[in-house]
XYZ file of C-alpha atoms in Angstrom:
378
model
C 0.000 0.000 0.000
C 1.403 3.369 -0.972
C 2.481 5.697 1.814
C 0.804 9.073 2.216
C 3.195 11.691 3.516
C 2.452 14.633 5.766
C 3.964 17.023 3.227
C 1.645 15.756 0.509
C -1.349 16.006 2.832
C -0.437 19.627 3.620
C -0.157 20.384 -0.088
C -3.632 18.961 -0.640
C -5.013 21.095 2.212
C -3.600 24.171 0.473
C -5.398 23.221 -2.755
C -2.534 21.580 -4.689
C -4.362 18.493 -5.937
C -4.150 16.162 -8.889
C -7.002 15.936 -11.401
C -9.545 13.433 -10.030
C -10.135 11.587 -13.314
C -6.390 11.288 -13.924
C -5.859 9.872 -10.442
C -8.690 7.323 -10.745
C -7.322 6.101 -14.092
C -4.450 4.294 -12.360
C -6.812 1.711 -10.826
C -8.316 -1.314 -12.544
C -11.853 -0.199 -13.595
C -13.438 -3.532 -12.672
C -11.893 -3.596 -9.191
C -12.733 0.068 -8.662
C -16.405 -0.508 -9.487
C -16.450 -3.568 -7.222
C -15.041 -1.580 -4.310
C -17.561 1.247 -4.781
C -20.420 -1.276 -4.923
C -19.198 -2.786 -1.660
C -19.014 0.616 -0.027
C -22.540 1.414 -1.188
C -23.787 -1.873 0.239
C -21.917 -1.817 3.558
C -21.647 1.853 4.565
C -24.611 3.802 3.192
C -27.280 1.431 4.647
C -25.942 2.094 8.150
C -26.340 5.843 7.685
C -29.775 5.456 6.079
C -31.176 3.310 8.883
C -29.622 5.514 11.571
C -31.077 8.603 9.891
C -34.499 6.938 9.880
C -34.288 5.942 13.558
C -32.986 9.360 14.583
C -35.868 11.199 12.965
C -38.523 8.853 14.363
C -36.994 9.264 17.838
C -37.230 13.021 17.475
C -40.703 13.029 15.913
C -42.262 10.484 18.268
C -43.445 13.253 20.578
C -45.613 14.589 17.747
C -47.271 11.184 17.351
C -47.619 10.788 21.122
C -49.364 14.169 21.381
C -52.487 12.814 19.674
C -52.531 9.719 21.904
C -52.956 11.465 25.254
C -49.451 12.745 26.038
C -50.592 16.312 26.723
C -53.399 15.187 29.008
C -51.317 12.643 30.968
C -48.489 15.138 31.554
C -51.026 17.827 32.536
C -49.529 20.286 30.050
C -50.789 23.854 30.113
C -50.389 26.872 27.837
C -47.081 26.824 25.946
C -45.566 23.866 27.812
C -45.894 21.524 24.830
C -44.061 24.058 22.658
C -41.286 24.187 25.253
C -40.961 20.409 25.079
C -40.385 20.715 21.346
C -37.899 23.568 21.702
C -35.922 21.977 24.539
C -34.720 19.198 22.231
C -33.083 21.794 20.000
C -31.605 23.687 22.963
C -29.789 20.490 23.899
C -28.807 19.969 20.276
C -27.341 23.486 20.017
C -25.527 23.304 23.358
C -23.707 20.065 22.509
C -23.231 20.394 18.738
C -19.662 21.700 18.889
C -18.555 19.521 21.838
C -19.813 16.494 19.888
C -17.921 17.514 16.755
C -14.779 18.083 18.840
C -15.168 14.618 20.401
C -15.458 13.039 16.955
C -12.135 14.658 16.051
C -10.517 12.783 18.936
C -12.384 9.477 18.978
C -13.748 6.968 16.488
C -16.714 8.547 14.687
C -18.568 5.255 14.240
C -18.069 4.220 17.885
C -19.048 7.661 19.217
C -22.206 7.678 17.106
C -23.083 4.101 18.106
C -22.651 4.846 21.820
C -24.855 7.924 21.549
C -27.532 5.943 19.715
C -27.540 3.330 22.480
C -27.862 5.957 25.219
C -30.494 8.062 23.453
C -32.549 4.909 22.980
C -32.515 4.501 26.754
C -33.479 8.147 27.237
C -36.364 7.708 24.781
C -37.647 4.748 26.787
C -37.303 6.789 29.997
C -39.706 9.377 28.553
C -42.474 6.803 28.975
C -41.983 6.927 32.755
C -42.581 10.685 33.008
C -45.813 11.859 34.587
C -45.176 15.610 34.727
C -43.791 18.415 32.613
C -40.437 19.007 34.361
C -38.812 15.546 34.039
C -40.024 15.216 30.456
C -38.513 18.632 29.680
C -35.140 17.613 31.142
C -35.031 14.355 29.196
C -35.877 16.183 25.978
C -32.782 18.357 26.534
C -30.640 15.246 27.096
C -32.099 13.628 23.984
C -31.170 16.659 21.885
C -27.657 16.677 23.351
C -27.152 13.016 22.432
C -28.533 13.385 18.910
C -26.380 16.460 18.203
C -23.613 14.218 16.884
C -25.810 12.502 14.297
C -25.729 14.717 11.195
C -22.026 15.682 11.564
C -21.249 11.978 11.988
C -23.143 11.064 8.809
C -21.184 13.681 6.859
C -17.841 12.596 8.335
C -18.516 8.928 7.611
C -19.505 9.750 4.029
C -16.345 11.826 3.569
C -14.201 9.009 4.993
C -15.276 6.498 2.354
C -16.050 8.557 -0.765
C -14.368 11.094 -3.014
C -15.666 14.652 -3.156
C -17.336 13.912 -6.513
C -19.121 10.858 -5.082
C -20.313 12.447 -1.858
C -23.303 14.562 -3.065
C -25.244 11.615 -4.486
C -24.536 9.505 -1.375
C -25.628 12.315 0.918
C -28.739 12.564 -1.238
C -29.419 8.853 -0.746
C -29.424 8.962 3.036
C -31.190 12.347 3.115
C -34.168 10.810 1.322
C -34.748 8.660 4.391
C -36.342 11.716 5.986
C -39.386 10.957 3.837
C -39.220 7.235 4.560
C -38.900 7.991 8.284
C -42.078 10.080 8.221
C -43.993 7.374 6.381
C -42.661 4.539 8.537
C -43.091 6.556 11.731
C -46.738 7.204 10.925
C -47.327 3.528 10.184
C -45.511 2.498 13.376
C -47.532 4.937 15.487
C -50.743 3.646 13.880
C -49.813 0.046 14.733
C -48.780 0.864 18.300
C -51.992 2.849 18.727
C -53.894 -0.445 18.565
C -52.065 -1.835 21.608
C -54.381 -1.909 24.615
C -52.435 -2.690 27.770
C -51.669 -1.312 31.189
C -49.799 1.660 29.712
C -51.042 4.487 27.514
C -50.449 4.263 23.756
C -47.927 7.113 23.832
C -45.861 5.271 26.451
C -45.666 2.163 24.275
C -44.498 4.358 21.399
C -41.513 5.681 23.347
C -40.631 2.265 24.770
C -40.691 0.469 21.420
C -38.785 3.045 19.361
C -36.294 3.507 22.224
C -35.634 -0.228 22.383
C -35.124 -0.337 18.613
C -32.642 2.551 18.820
C -30.586 0.963 21.600
C -30.470 -2.393 19.827
C -29.350 -0.694 16.606
C -26.637 1.202 18.478
C -25.177 -2.050 19.832
C -25.301 -3.703 16.408
C -23.636 -0.743 14.697
C -20.910 -0.480 17.365
C -19.611 -3.926 16.436
C -20.220 -3.900 12.671
C -19.566 -0.420 11.204
C -15.870 -0.021 10.368
C -14.026 3.209 11.149
C -12.563 3.369 7.645
C -11.291 1.281 4.717
C -8.203 0.101 6.628
C -10.313 -1.648 9.309
C -13.119 -2.972 7.083
C -13.154 -6.755 7.454
C -15.409 -7.138 4.413
C -12.715 -5.730 2.089
C -9.829 -7.839 0.817
C -6.267 -6.534 1.104
C -6.350 -5.479 -2.544
C -9.730 -3.788 -2.098
C -8.496 -1.928 0.994
C -5.556 -0.634 -1.032
C -7.931 0.697 -3.691
C -10.489 2.040 -1.176
C -7.809 4.110 0.569
C -5.687 5.216 -2.360
C -8.554 5.975 -4.748
C -9.350 8.966 -2.499
C -5.953 10.051 -3.729
C -5.251 13.736 -4.110
C -8.094 14.755 -1.801
C -7.309 12.239 0.956
C -10.779 12.723 2.407
C -10.508 9.294 4.034
C -7.302 10.079 5.932
C -7.983 10.873 9.576
C -6.410 14.113 10.825
C -7.360 14.902 14.445
C -5.579 18.261 14.659
C -7.854 21.311 14.620
C -6.200 24.170 12.700
C -7.193 27.758 13.317
C -6.766 28.847 9.696
C -9.445 26.337 8.697
C -11.868 27.720 11.301
C -11.150 31.290 10.194
C -11.592 30.342 6.538
C -15.016 28.856 7.293
C -16.130 31.869 9.349
C -15.106 34.364 6.662
C -16.585 32.429 3.733
C -19.902 34.024 2.612
C -21.150 30.609 1.498
C -20.901 29.386 5.097
C -23.319 32.075 6.247
C -25.593 31.561 3.260
C -25.911 27.850 4.048
C -26.387 28.722 7.713
C -29.379 30.915 6.841
C -30.775 28.238 4.509
C -30.427 25.684 7.290
C -32.220 27.914 9.785
C -35.113 28.537 7.390
C -35.591 24.876 6.440
C -35.181 23.527 9.963
C -37.819 25.888 11.347
C -40.238 24.081 9.034
C -38.739 20.686 9.907
C -39.112 21.354 13.622
C -42.737 22.351 13.163
C -43.391 19.149 11.229
C -41.841 16.825 13.804
C -43.507 18.451 16.831
C -46.800 19.828 15.535
C -47.530 17.931 12.301
C -49.850 15.379 13.890
C -51.619 18.078 15.894
C -52.155 20.126 12.731
C -53.795 17.181 10.958
C -55.871 16.337 14.037
C -56.982 19.965 14.030
C -58.517 19.390 10.600
C -60.998 17.070 12.340
C -59.447 13.608 11.971
C -59.110 10.930 14.679
C -55.741 10.107 16.231
C -55.334 6.842 14.287
C -56.267 8.432 10.959
C -53.927 11.322 11.767
C -50.943 8.971 12.047
C -51.854 7.268 8.764
C -51.887 10.615 6.970
C -48.203 10.978 7.837
C -47.473 8.227 5.281
C -48.351 10.229 2.118
C -46.656 13.232 3.725
C -43.461 11.176 3.953
C -43.818 10.040 0.358
C -44.157 13.665 -0.802
C -40.859 14.459 0.914
C -39.235 11.364 -0.599
C -40.340 12.129 -4.166
C -39.449 15.825 -3.936
C -36.000 15.097 -2.513
C -35.137 12.391 -5.041
C -36.381 14.436 -7.989
C -34.491 17.540 -6.836
C -31.337 15.522 -6.304
C -31.273 14.210 -9.873
C -32.594 17.365 -11.563
C -29.743 19.437 -10.147
C -27.270 16.844 -11.475
C -28.717 16.974 -14.986
C -28.767 20.767 -15.257
C -25.680 22.369 -16.847
C -23.353 23.540 -14.134
C -25.419 21.786 -11.444
C -27.613 24.776 -10.602
C -28.423 23.688 -7.043
C -29.633 27.096 -5.882
C -32.033 27.412 -8.827
C -33.542 23.992 -8.110
C -33.842 24.834 -4.424
C -35.613 28.116 -5.194
C -38.060 26.411 -7.576
C -38.984 23.782 -5.001
C -39.761 26.442 -2.413
C -42.653 27.720 -4.589
C -45.090 24.816 -3.980
C -44.163 24.853 -0.282
C -45.085 28.537 -0.129
C -48.349 27.832 -1.950
C -49.177 25.125 0.590
C -48.553 27.510 3.489
C -50.833 30.129 1.940
C -53.506 27.486 1.375
C -53.466 26.320 4.999
C -53.855 29.913 6.141
C -56.665 30.912 3.761
C -58.770 27.797 3.035
C -61.866 27.262 5.158
C -61.641 24.547 7.831
C -64.669 22.917 6.229
C -62.538 21.764 3.273
C -60.559 18.997 4.986
C -59.113 17.371 1.865
C -57.866 20.671 0.451
C -56.230 21.516 3.779
C -54.621 18.091 3.920
C -53.182 18.453 0.405
C -51.823 21.897 1.288
C -50.217 20.400 4.391
C -48.448 17.761 2.306
C -47.344 20.270 -0.349
C -46.063 22.613 2.362
C -43.238 20.174 3.131
C -41.782 19.925 -0.368
C -38.259 20.740 0.742
C -35.313 19.457 -1.349
C -33.012 19.283 1.694
C -30.027 17.738 -0.071
C -29.860 20.221 -2.980
């Protein structure tokens, strides 16, 4: 296996890189395709399933709200809104500490451990009988899940070249739609359980147990990088590492350099993407915490409300997949143009919800679904 020197790595960091196509040409095309297929089959599914579980964990409170959560916790006034916000306070408070920890420790192991613990915290939510303990656990849950998205991006960058990363990120991002559909179906099924506990308690217990079990499984099966992947042969490991070549995105560097931080803070694109993220996540937060309540407010029962989350998830899935491929086909990959176009139906849906009479349930429901056409991975 060829040795990668510190000097060469520094030259790459300063932008002195070899043409990607020229670098890839040195590898046997058949072996290269075989390695990429293996990566797609052994790395991306882990991120996709984790993304699905993470979102359902976060959104489960919205499903639980229509199954008696608010009444059993004796919530008053804006307390339910505070429960939704507290998750994101924890997320914000621990975002940078989590990223720093992933610079020092194994990303896959750190993510797996957090998944295991947040599964336990999710199950503990079922034991809450008042506002205060539930509020505290929501903060802890947000703190634990703060590592998730940075971990997905770091894992993707460890295994794939810069040119390959957008489509892979698009693949696991589409699981937001699948998570909404599956979460609605899961909540509908759990809603039929009639036992000693309330339906909302069973929801937290079941999804929490699934999360913890997945965390244990991933801890022992997801490799840290190509060099430790037991499912790659020696020859395949050589290709998986060296094909990253001039970019060396799969080489682990734990040192945090101030010039990189300053470059990010002074880059206008950083702030543009920050504003885009804020705008889209305001909508995402409303969907996860209040989506079920909005549909129930149209006059539907709690079970029917959860079922209506399935087409909502499919709308997100179709819009994300279509946006992902449209922006690749356009000359110059006009991502911003595609993103702006997809905001138009979402805006129309918001206007419809605000102006249409509450007597027109179907029209309101369609507007609700259209409102969440958000091409997140553009």
